[in-house]
Amino acid sequence: MSGRAHPDVNPVTDGGDLPIKSSPHRHKVGVPPKQNMFHDFMYTFKETFFHDDPLRHFKDQPKSKKFMLGLQSVFPVFDWGRNYNLKKFRGDLIAGLTIASLCIPQDIGYAKLANLDPKYDSSFVPPLVYACMGSSRDIAIGPVAVVSLLLGTLLRAEVDPNTNPDEYLRLAFTATFFAGVTEAALGFFRLGFLIDFLSHAAVVGFMGGAAITIALQQLKGFLGIKKFTKKTDIIAVLDSVFSAAHHGVRILLLFLDSYIVKNVSLNHINMAMQWNWQTILIGASFLTFLLTSKFIGKKSKKLFWIPAVAPLISVIISTFFVYITRADKQGVQIVKHLDKGINPSSFHQIYFSGHYLAKGIRIGVVAGMVALTEAVAIGRTFAAMKDYQIDGNKEMVALGVMNVVGSMSSCYVATGSFSRSAVNFMAGCQTAVSNIIMSIVVLLTLLFLTPLFKYTPNAILAAIIINAVIPLIDIQAAILIFKVDKLDFVACMGAFFGVIFASVEIGLLIAVSISFAKILLQVTRPRTAVLGNIPRTSVYRNIQQYPEATMVPGVLTIRVDSAIYFSNSNYVRERIQRWLLEEEEKVKAASLPRIQFLIIEMSPVTDIDTSGIHALEDLYKSLQKRDIQLILANPGPLVIGKLHLSHFADMLGYDHIFLTVADAVEACGPKLSDEV
């Protein structure tokens, strides 16, 4: 409980019991000069869309220099390329080859998540475009698990890839095109702040749920199940898994009976089993190998290359094993034939009219926003590690153009991959040339090596994807969110359970909805606090945070911790009146002097609109009827300017507007002394 000062003692003291003498020249709250409406609008516009002043480098420069700066702004490669040298190339070469060894097996698995043929590889063209236009030195471009699953789920809801493969492929390219248009438009019109509406907590929950969903989807390949649900929710997936297990038990009993009577061969029974033990053995063995290699890489940074090359080693060994043992004849599912060569232009396959155009736009916008959120977060993370800045809006334009070009060259949505970017960073990349190296390796693979993946078992791809998505389940972050902010934790869990129990798009919708709900709650229900004087100072602080703070008899000081707008003005007025009513009841019970002054500390009130001013007017009139004087302390320039223009300051009286709470309390002192 906060203490209360004795009615005969003024708490604004100078270390003793004597009151501080009133300053003969107390500072008044200044009213800013009237601003030109056009200048005011331009200032607001600039701070909203151009807060980073992107044109500052062009000031006072000759035309030739401005042209070069403009070229470097659009294509950063012309900036960092001037200082490129052999030492940097050596680091980029090692990093590029390392991430290439990681991306090749991952790309095959991610393509299956999107229900696309692995030949539509997004690690060839998009990285080349990004290397020229992107500003991040460390981000590695390519398909990612979450976006691939999201894209595949949304596309399958519109077109069945098994019955209409051509329409499905065209819709995938259309969605990729409009994902790029969305990303580029957000960057060009400097609307990047829109992606910030998806809170960190919601992203943690969404990514965790998506990781579990992706891992569960891999049970089809991991266990060798042939009949598997097309739904992504955990209930449908587990039902498919255990139904297959139940079927397997029945087949096993049949085998035992038939084996005894010598009517059915072991090979025929094995082919009829829903779970394939050879597939499980391959998947479990190499998943253990991948997890072990990741553990080794975390233990020693010098051994970062082990988890990076482990997926490719797993693919090579498992493919060779299946080939020499012909395990595919025993029911082990394999990738089968992959076309080699570069895919032709797909511009003519994009829907620019017709029934699928609107669907392509809708899917593209959703996939593009998720891809953008992940890429910008990754870019900022690694930029902070190396102490350099990236321009979020330029990144969006680069990612958008990258996907637009990719959609025209038989690629689906690409973005920044956290696992590859981490490997890229650890491998010592210096510039975006590492993406070019990776792209060249992928090109050579497409031209010459794709037939070698024919006998690659699906189980190894499933193991690689499971290994890749495990880090997306950030339990430590969820625990921290729970400790720090319970409402954030609700958003986190809402997104998490929405993904695993409904679908990826439902989880995303829940994440966005809860994020917006939190914003609305904070805007419409701002915090208020009763302030008290910190002993032996002139400082007034929240009495809940500082229990030793004492309240001044006859004075109630309240701080409003938000701008006052139409959405919260009535709440703020009612909450202040409730504080006053509660304080009057306490005063009456303790036989202390009645409340004569209500001071509102307005330092945190950054802005006020006409509804807020009306709320203050209503509060002032209500207090006048109860013989309580309203006093304002330290309103900001924007607030006092509006109070002046609305004539509320005249109604209240400028002698009741003070620079600090201490000044206001000091001015109340003589009247309080007379009352006592």
mmCIF file of N, CA, C and O in Angstrom, residues 284-351:
data_model
loop_
_atom_site.group_PDB
_atom_site.id
_atom_site.type_symbol
_atom_site.label_atom_id
_atom_site.label_comp_id
_atom_site.label_asym_id
_atom_site.label_seq_id
_atom_site.Cartn_x
_atom_site.Cartn_y
_atom_site.Cartn_z
ATOM 1 N N ALA A 284 14.612 -44.053 -40.143
ATOM 2 C CA ALA A 284 15.060 -43.897 -38.753
ATOM 3 C C ALA A 284 16.581 -43.812 -38.667
ATOM 4 O O ALA A 284 17.133 -43.002 -37.900
ATOM 5 N N SER A 285 17.273 -44.619 -39.450
ATOM 6 C CA SER A 285 18.740 -44.632 -39.412
ATOM 7 C C SER A 285 19.312 -43.282 -39.838
ATOM 8 O O SER A 285 20.179 -42.702 -39.161
ATOM 9 N N PHE A 286 18.814 -42.778 -40.961
ATOM 10 C CA PHE A 286 19.380 -41.526 -41.467
ATOM 11 C C PHE A 286 18.870 -40.307 -40.700
ATOM 12 O O PHE A 286 19.569 -39.289 -40.637
ATOM 13 N N LEU A 287 17.681 -40.388 -40.113
ATOM 14 C CA LEU A 287 17.230 -39.288 -39.253
ATOM 15 C C LEU A 287 18.130 -39.197 -38.023
ATOM 16 O O LEU A 287 18.508 -38.092 -37.595
ATOM 17 N N THR A 288 18.490 -40.351 -37.474
ATOM 18 C CA THR A 288 19.434 -40.369 -36.348
ATOM 19 C C THR A 288 20.780 -39.781 -36.756
ATOM 20 O O THR A 288 21.386 -38.992 -36.014
ATOM 21 N N PHE A 289 21.229 -40.133 -37.951
ATOM 22 C CA PHE A 289 22.494 -39.587 -38.466
ATOM 23 C C PHE A 289 22.421 -38.071 -38.629
ATOM 24 O O PHE A 289 23.353 -37.338 -38.252
ATOM 25 N N LEU A 290 21.319 -37.577 -39.163
ATOM 26 C CA LEU A 290 21.158 -36.137 -39.377
ATOM 27 C C LEU A 290 21.097 -35.378 -38.055
ATOM 28 O O LEU A 290 21.714 -34.312 -37.909
ATOM 29 N N LEU A 291 20.351 -35.921 -37.094
ATOM 30 C CA LEU A 291 20.251 -35.270 -35.785
ATOM 31 C C LEU A 291 21.591 -35.276 -35.057
ATOM 32 O O LEU A 291 21.958 -34.303 -34.386
ATOM 33 N N THR A 292 22.327 -36.375 -35.199
ATOM 34 C CA THR A 292 23.655 -36.455 -34.573
ATOM 35 C C THR A 292 24.611 -35.443 -35.195
ATOM 36 O O THR A 292 25.377 -34.770 -34.486
ATOM 37 N N SER A 293 24.572 -35.335 -36.508
ATOM 38 C CA SER A 293 25.452 -34.370 -37.189
ATOM 39 C C SER A 293 25.093 -32.943 -36.795
ATOM 40 O O SER A 293 25.983 -32.096 -36.632
ATOM 41 N N LYS A 294 23.798 -32.670 -36.609
ATOM 42 C CA LYS A 294 23.386 -31.340 -36.170
ATOM 43 C C LYS A 294 23.885 -31.058 -34.757
ATOM 44 O O LYS A 294 24.334 -29.943 -34.441
ATOM 45 N N PHE A 295 23.832 -32.070 -33.903
ATOM 46 C CA PHE A 295 24.321 -31.921 -32.526
ATOM 47 C C PHE A 295 25.824 -31.629 -32.522
ATOM 48 O O PHE A 295 26.311 -30.774 -31.776
ATOM 49 N N ILE A 296 26.563 -32.329 -33.386
ATOM 50 C CA ILE A 296 28.010 -32.113 -33.479
ATOM 51 C C ILE A 296 28.300 -30.687 -33.955
ATOM 52 O O ILE A 296 29.193 -30.007 -33.445
ATOM 53 N N GLY A 297 27.526 -30.224 -34.950
ATOM 54 C CA GLY A 297 27.713 -28.880 -35.472
ATOM 55 C C GLY A 297 27.449 -27.800 -34.440
ATOM 56 O O GLY A 297 28.126 -26.761 -34.419
ATOM 57 N N LYS A 298 26.483 -28.030 -33.555
ATOM 58 C CA LYS A 298 26.184 -27.055 -32.502
ATOM 59 C C LYS A 298 27.264 -27.045 -31.428
ATOM 60 O O LYS A 298 27.540 -26.005 -30.832
ATOM 61 N N LYS A 299 27.849 -28.197 -31.182
ATOM 62 C CA LYS A 299 28.880 -28.294 -30.146
ATOM 63 C C LYS A 299 30.164 -27.564 -30.548
ATOM 64 O O LYS A 299 30.846 -26.981 -29.705
ATOM 65 N N SER A 300 30.490 -27.608 -31.821
ATOM 66 C CA SER A 300 31.714 -26.969 -32.296
ATOM 67 C C SER A 300 31.418 -26.191 -33.571
ATOM 68 O O SER A 300 31.001 -26.780 -34.578
ATOM 69 N N LYS A 301 31.620 -24.880 -33.526
ATOM 70 C CA LYS A 301 31.351 -24.042 -34.692
ATOM 71 C C LYS A 301 32.276 -24.375 -35.860
ATOM 72 O O LYS A 301 31.926 -24.152 -37.016
ATOM 73 N N LYS A 302 33.451 -24.905 -35.561
ATOM 74 C CA LYS A 302 34.376 -25.266 -36.625
ATOM 75 C C LYS A 302 33.864 -26.441 -37.453
ATOM 76 O O LYS A 302 34.306 -26.653 -38.587
ATOM 77 N N LEU A 303 32.955 -27.201 -36.874
ATOM 78 C CA LEU A 303 32.406 -28.379 -37.567
ATOM 79 C C LEU A 303 31.034 -28.089 -38.163
ATOM 80 O O LEU A 303 30.216 -28.990 -38.337
ATOM 81 N N PHE A 304 30.780 -26.797 -38.479
ATOM 82 C CA PHE A 304 29.486 -26.404 -39.037
ATOM 83 C C PHE A 304 29.176 -27.147 -40.332
ATOM 84 O O PHE A 304 28.010 -27.340 -40.700
ATOM 85 N N TRP A 305 30.231 -27.543 -41.064
ATOM 86 C CA TRP A 305 30.046 -28.179 -42.364
ATOM 87 C C TRP A 305 29.462 -29.581 -42.255
ATOM 88 O O TRP A 305 28.892 -30.086 -43.235
ATOM 89 N N ILE A 306 29.571 -30.206 -41.091
ATOM 90 C CA ILE A 306 29.065 -31.578 -40.940
ATOM 91 C C ILE A 306 27.536 -31.628 -41.111
ATOM 92 O O ILE A 306 27.030 -32.404 -41.928
ATOM 93 N N PRO A 307 26.747 -30.813 -40.344
ATOM 94 C CA PRO A 307 25.297 -30.841 -40.575
ATOM 95 C C PRO A 307 24.906 -30.281 -41.941
ATOM 96 O O PRO A 307 23.825 -30.599 -42.448
ATOM 97 N N ALA A 308 25.793 -29.475 -42.549
ATOM 98 C CA ALA A 308 25.476 -28.912 -43.862
ATOM 99 C C ALA A 308 25.541 -29.964 -44.964
ATOM 100 O O ALA A 308 24.687 -29.991 -45.865
ATOM 101 N N VAL A 309 26.553 -30.826 -44.908
ATOM 102 C CA VAL A 309 26.714 -31.838 -45.969
ATOM 103 C C VAL A 309 26.019 -33.148 -45.617
ATOM 104 O O VAL A 309 25.899 -34.031 -46.484
ATOM 105 N N ALA A 310 25.557 -33.286 -44.370
ATOM 106 C CA ALA A 310 24.925 -34.542 -43.945
ATOM 107 C C ALA A 310 23.722 -34.931 -44.810
ATOM 108 O O ALA A 310 23.587 -36.111 -45.171
ATOM 109 N N PRO A 311 22.822 -33.987 -45.183
ATOM 110 C CA PRO A 311 21.690 -34.391 -46.034
ATOM 111 C C PRO A 311 22.131 -34.959 -47.376
ATOM 112 O O PRO A 311 21.571 -35.968 -47.836
ATOM 113 N N LEU A 312 23.119 -34.333 -48.013
ATOM 114 C CA LEU A 312 23.571 -34.835 -49.308
ATOM 115 C C LEU A 312 24.246 -36.195 -49.157
ATOM 116 O O LEU A 312 24.042 -37.099 -49.987
ATOM 117 N N ILE A 313 25.038 -36.356 -48.107
ATOM 118 C CA ILE A 313 25.667 -37.665 -47.848
ATOM 119 C C ILE A 313 24.595 -38.729 -47.629
ATOM 120 O O ILE A 313 24.707 -39.862 -48.131
ATOM 121 N N SER A 314 23.549 -38.365 -46.900
ATOM 122 C CA SER A 314 22.449 -39.308 -46.644
ATOM 123 C C SER A 314 21.781 -39.728 -47.939
ATOM 124 O O SER A 314 21.459 -40.909 -48.146
ATOM 125 N N VAL A 315 21.558 -38.752 -48.830
ATOM 126 C CA VAL A 315 20.925 -39.055 -50.119
ATOM 127 C C VAL A 315 21.814 -39.986 -50.938
ATOM 128 O O VAL A 315 21.336 -40.979 -51.522
ATOM 129 N N ILE A 316 23.105 -39.690 -50.989
ATOM 130 C CA ILE A 316 24.032 -40.510 -51.794
ATOM 131 C C ILE A 316 24.093 -41.944 -51.270
ATOM 132 O O ILE A 316 23.963 -42.912 -52.038
ATOM 133 N N ILE A 317 24.262 -42.083 -49.958
ATOM 134 C CA ILE A 317 24.399 -43.427 -49.381
ATOM 135 C C ILE A 317 23.102 -44.218 -49.518
ATOM 136 O O ILE A 317 23.111 -45.399 -49.913
ATOM 137 N N SER A 318 21.963 -43.583 -49.181
ATOM 138 C CA SER A 318 20.678 -44.296 -49.237
ATOM 139 C C SER A 318 20.316 -44.664 -50.669
ATOM 140 O O SER A 318 19.774 -45.748 -50.934
ATOM 141 N N THR A 319 20.605 -43.767 -51.623
ATOM 142 C CA THR A 319 20.318 -44.051 -53.032
ATOM 143 C C THR A 319 21.158 -45.233 -53.520
ATOM 144 O O THR A 319 20.639 -46.141 -54.202
ATOM 145 N N PHE A 320 22.426 -45.231 -53.171
ATOM 146 C CA PHE A 320 23.314 -46.335 -53.556
ATOM 147 C C PHE A 320 22.844 -47.644 -52.923
ATOM 148 O O PHE A 320 22.817 -48.693 -53.586
ATOM 149 N N PHE A 321 22.435 -47.584 -51.659
ATOM 150 C CA PHE A 321 21.973 -48.779 -50.955
ATOM 151 C C PHE A 321 20.722 -49.357 -51.614
ATOM 152 O O PHE A 321 20.623 -50.580 -51.835
ATOM 153 N N VAL A 322 19.765 -48.481 -51.925
ATOM 154 C CA VAL A 322 18.523 -48.950 -52.554
ATOM 155 C C VAL A 322 18.812 -49.526 -53.938
ATOM 156 O O VAL A 322 18.222 -50.538 -54.353
ATOM 157 N N TYR A 323 19.749 -48.907 -54.661
ATOM 158 C CA TYR A 323 20.059 -49.359 -56.022
ATOM 159 C C TYR A 323 20.679 -50.754 -56.021
ATOM 160 O O TYR A 323 20.283 -51.619 -56.816
ATOM 161 N N ILE A 324 21.640 -50.981 -55.131
ATOM 162 C CA ILE A 324 22.335 -52.279 -55.161
ATOM 163 C C ILE A 324 21.493 -53.393 -54.554
ATOM 164 O O ILE A 324 21.667 -54.569 -54.887
ATOM 165 N N THR A 325 20.594 -53.055 -53.636
ATOM 166 C CA THR A 325 19.760 -54.089 -53.003
ATOM 167 C C THR A 325 18.405 -54.215 -53.685
ATOM 168 O O THR A 325 17.650 -55.140 -53.366
ATOM 169 N N ARG A 326 18.096 -53.256 -54.607
ATOM 170 C CA ARG A 326 16.776 -53.196 -55.262
ATOM 171 C C ARG A 326 15.671 -53.249 -54.225
ATOM 172 O O ARG A 326 14.680 -53.990 -54.356
ATOM 173 N N ALA A 327 15.851 -52.446 -53.191
ATOM 174 C CA ALA A 327 14.848 -52.384 -52.119
ATOM 175 C C ALA A 327 13.524 -51.853 -52.623
ATOM 176 O O ALA A 327 12.478 -52.069 -52.000
ATOM 177 N N ASP A 328 13.542 -51.138 -53.774
ATOM 178 C CA ASP A 328 12.277 -50.638 -54.333
ATOM 179 C C ASP A 328 11.372 -51.793 -54.736
ATOM 180 O O ASP A 328 10.143 -51.633 -54.795
ATOM 181 N N LYS A 329 11.944 -52.959 -54.984
ATOM 182 C CA LYS A 329 11.138 -54.138 -55.306
ATOM 183 C C LYS A 329 10.491 -54.726 -54.053
ATOM 184 O O LYS A 329 9.572 -55.537 -54.153
ATOM 185 N N GLN A 330 11.001 -54.311 -52.881
ATOM 186 C CA GLN A 330 10.456 -54.797 -51.611
ATOM 187 C C GLN A 330 9.469 -53.802 -50.990
ATOM 188 O O GLN A 330 9.113 -53.919 -49.828
ATOM 189 N N GLY A 331 9.047 -52.824 -51.756
ATOM 190 C CA GLY A 331 8.049 -51.868 -51.269
ATOM 191 C C GLY A 331 8.605 -50.543 -50.813
ATOM 192 O O GLY A 331 7.846 -49.670 -50.361
ATOM 193 N N VAL A 332 9.930 -50.342 -50.900
ATOM 194 C CA VAL A 332 10.510 -49.048 -50.536
ATOM 195 C C VAL A 332 10.206 -48.050 -51.654
ATOM 196 O O VAL A 332 10.619 -48.246 -52.803
ATOM 197 N N GLN A 333 9.483 -46.992 -51.310
ATOM 198 C CA GLN A 333 9.090 -45.997 -52.309
ATOM 199 C C GLN A 333 10.265 -45.091 -52.632
ATOM 200 O O GLN A 333 10.989 -44.632 -51.746
ATOM 201 N N ILE A 334 10.452 -44.822 -53.931
ATOM 202 C CA ILE A 334 11.585 -44.019 -54.387
ATOM 203 C C ILE A 334 11.083 -42.822 -55.190
ATOM 204 O O ILE A 334 9.905 -42.742 -55.568
ATOM 205 N N VAL A 335 12.002 -41.896 -55.472
ATOM 206 C CA VAL A 335 11.654 -40.676 -56.217
ATOM 207 C C VAL A 335 11.250 -41.007 -57.643
ATOM 208 O O VAL A 335 10.389 -40.363 -58.233
ATOM 209 N N LYS A 336 11.870 -41.983 -58.217
ATOM 210 C CA LYS A 336 11.655 -42.398 -59.612
ATOM 211 C C LYS A 336 12.275 -41.389 -60.568
ATOM 212 O O LYS A 336 13.104 -40.577 -60.174
ATOM 213 N N HIS A 337 11.819 -41.386 -61.798
ATOM 214 C CA HIS A 337 12.491 -40.616 -62.851
ATOM 215 C C HIS A 337 12.343 -39.108 -62.640
ATOM 216 O O HIS A 337 11.264 -38.604 -62.333
ATOM 217 N N LEU A 338 13.455 -38.385 -62.804
ATOM 218 C CA LEU A 338 13.450 -36.924 -62.795
ATOM 219 C C LEU A 338 13.985 -36.438 -64.133
ATOM 220 O O LEU A 338 15.050 -36.868 -64.583
ATOM 221 N N ASP A 339 13.229 -35.525 -64.771
ATOM 222 C CA ASP A 339 13.693 -34.970 -66.044
ATOM 223 C C ASP A 339 14.909 -34.081 -65.803
ATOM 224 O O ASP A 339 14.947 -33.305 -64.848
ATOM 225 N N LYS A 340 15.898 -34.198 -66.665
ATOM 226 C CA LYS A 340 17.061 -33.327 -66.530
ATOM 227 C C LYS A 340 16.950 -32.181 -67.529
ATOM 228 O O LYS A 340 16.217 -32.252 -68.520
ATOM 229 N N GLY A 341 17.709 -31.129 -67.248
ATOM 230 C CA GLY A 341 17.672 -29.953 -68.107
ATOM 231 C C GLY A 341 16.975 -28.786 -67.435
ATOM 232 O O GLY A 341 16.304 -28.930 -66.410
ATOM 233 N N ILE A 342 17.145 -27.612 -68.034
ATOM 234 C CA ILE A 342 16.531 -26.392 -67.506
ATOM 235 C C ILE A 342 15.096 -26.315 -67.993
ATOM 236 O O ILE A 342 14.806 -26.559 -69.173
ATOM 237 N N ASN A 343 14.202 -25.972 -67.103
ATOM 238 C CA ASN A 343 12.800 -25.878 -67.472
ATOM 239 C C ASN A 343 12.566 -24.683 -68.393
ATOM 240 O O ASN A 343 13.207 -23.643 -68.243
ATOM 241 N N PRO A 344 11.650 -24.810 -69.323
ATOM 242 C CA PRO A 344 11.382 -23.715 -70.265
ATOM 243 C C PRO A 344 10.631 -22.568 -69.590
ATOM 244 O O PRO A 344 10.205 -22.671 -68.440
ATOM 245 N N SER A 345 10.478 -21.495 -70.334
ATOM 246 C CA SER A 345 9.721 -20.347 -69.825
ATOM 247 C C SER A 345 8.287 -20.753 -69.520
ATOM 248 O O SER A 345 7.665 -21.527 -70.256
ATOM 249 N N SER A 346 7.776 -20.237 -68.404
ATOM 250 C CA SER A 346 6.398 -20.574 -68.005
ATOM 251 C C SER A 346 5.484 -19.357 -68.043
ATOM 252 O O SER A 346 4.389 -19.377 -67.485
ATOM 253 N N PHE A 347 5.937 -18.287 -68.716
ATOM 254 C CA PHE A 347 5.136 -17.058 -68.770
ATOM 255 C C PHE A 347 3.759 -17.325 -69.374
ATOM 256 O O PHE A 347 2.742 -16.824 -68.888
ATOM 257 N N HIS A 348 3.732 -18.122 -70.438
ATOM 258 C CA HIS A 348 2.466 -18.394 -71.122
ATOM 259 C C HIS A 348 1.526 -19.261 -70.277
ATOM 260 O O HIS A 348 0.341 -19.381 -70.610
ATOM 261 N N GLN A 349 2.022 -19.848 -69.189
ATOM 262 C CA GLN A 349 1.184 -20.698 -68.350
ATOM 263 C C GLN A 349 0.513 -19.936 -67.203
ATOM 264 O O GLN A 349 -0.334 -20.489 -66.507
ATOM 265 N N ILE A 350 0.902 -18.697 -67.006
ATOM 266 C CA ILE A 350 0.321 -17.901 -65.921
ATOM 267 C C ILE A 350 -1.064 -17.421 -66.327
ATOM 268 O O ILE A 350 -1.268 -16.937 -67.447
ATOM 269 N N TYR A 351 -2.021 -17.548 -65.417
ATOM 270 C CA TYR A 351 -3.385 -17.080 -65.677
ATOM 271 C C TYR A 351 -3.458 -15.566 -65.483
ATOM 272 O O TYR A 351 -3.242 -15.054 -64.386
#
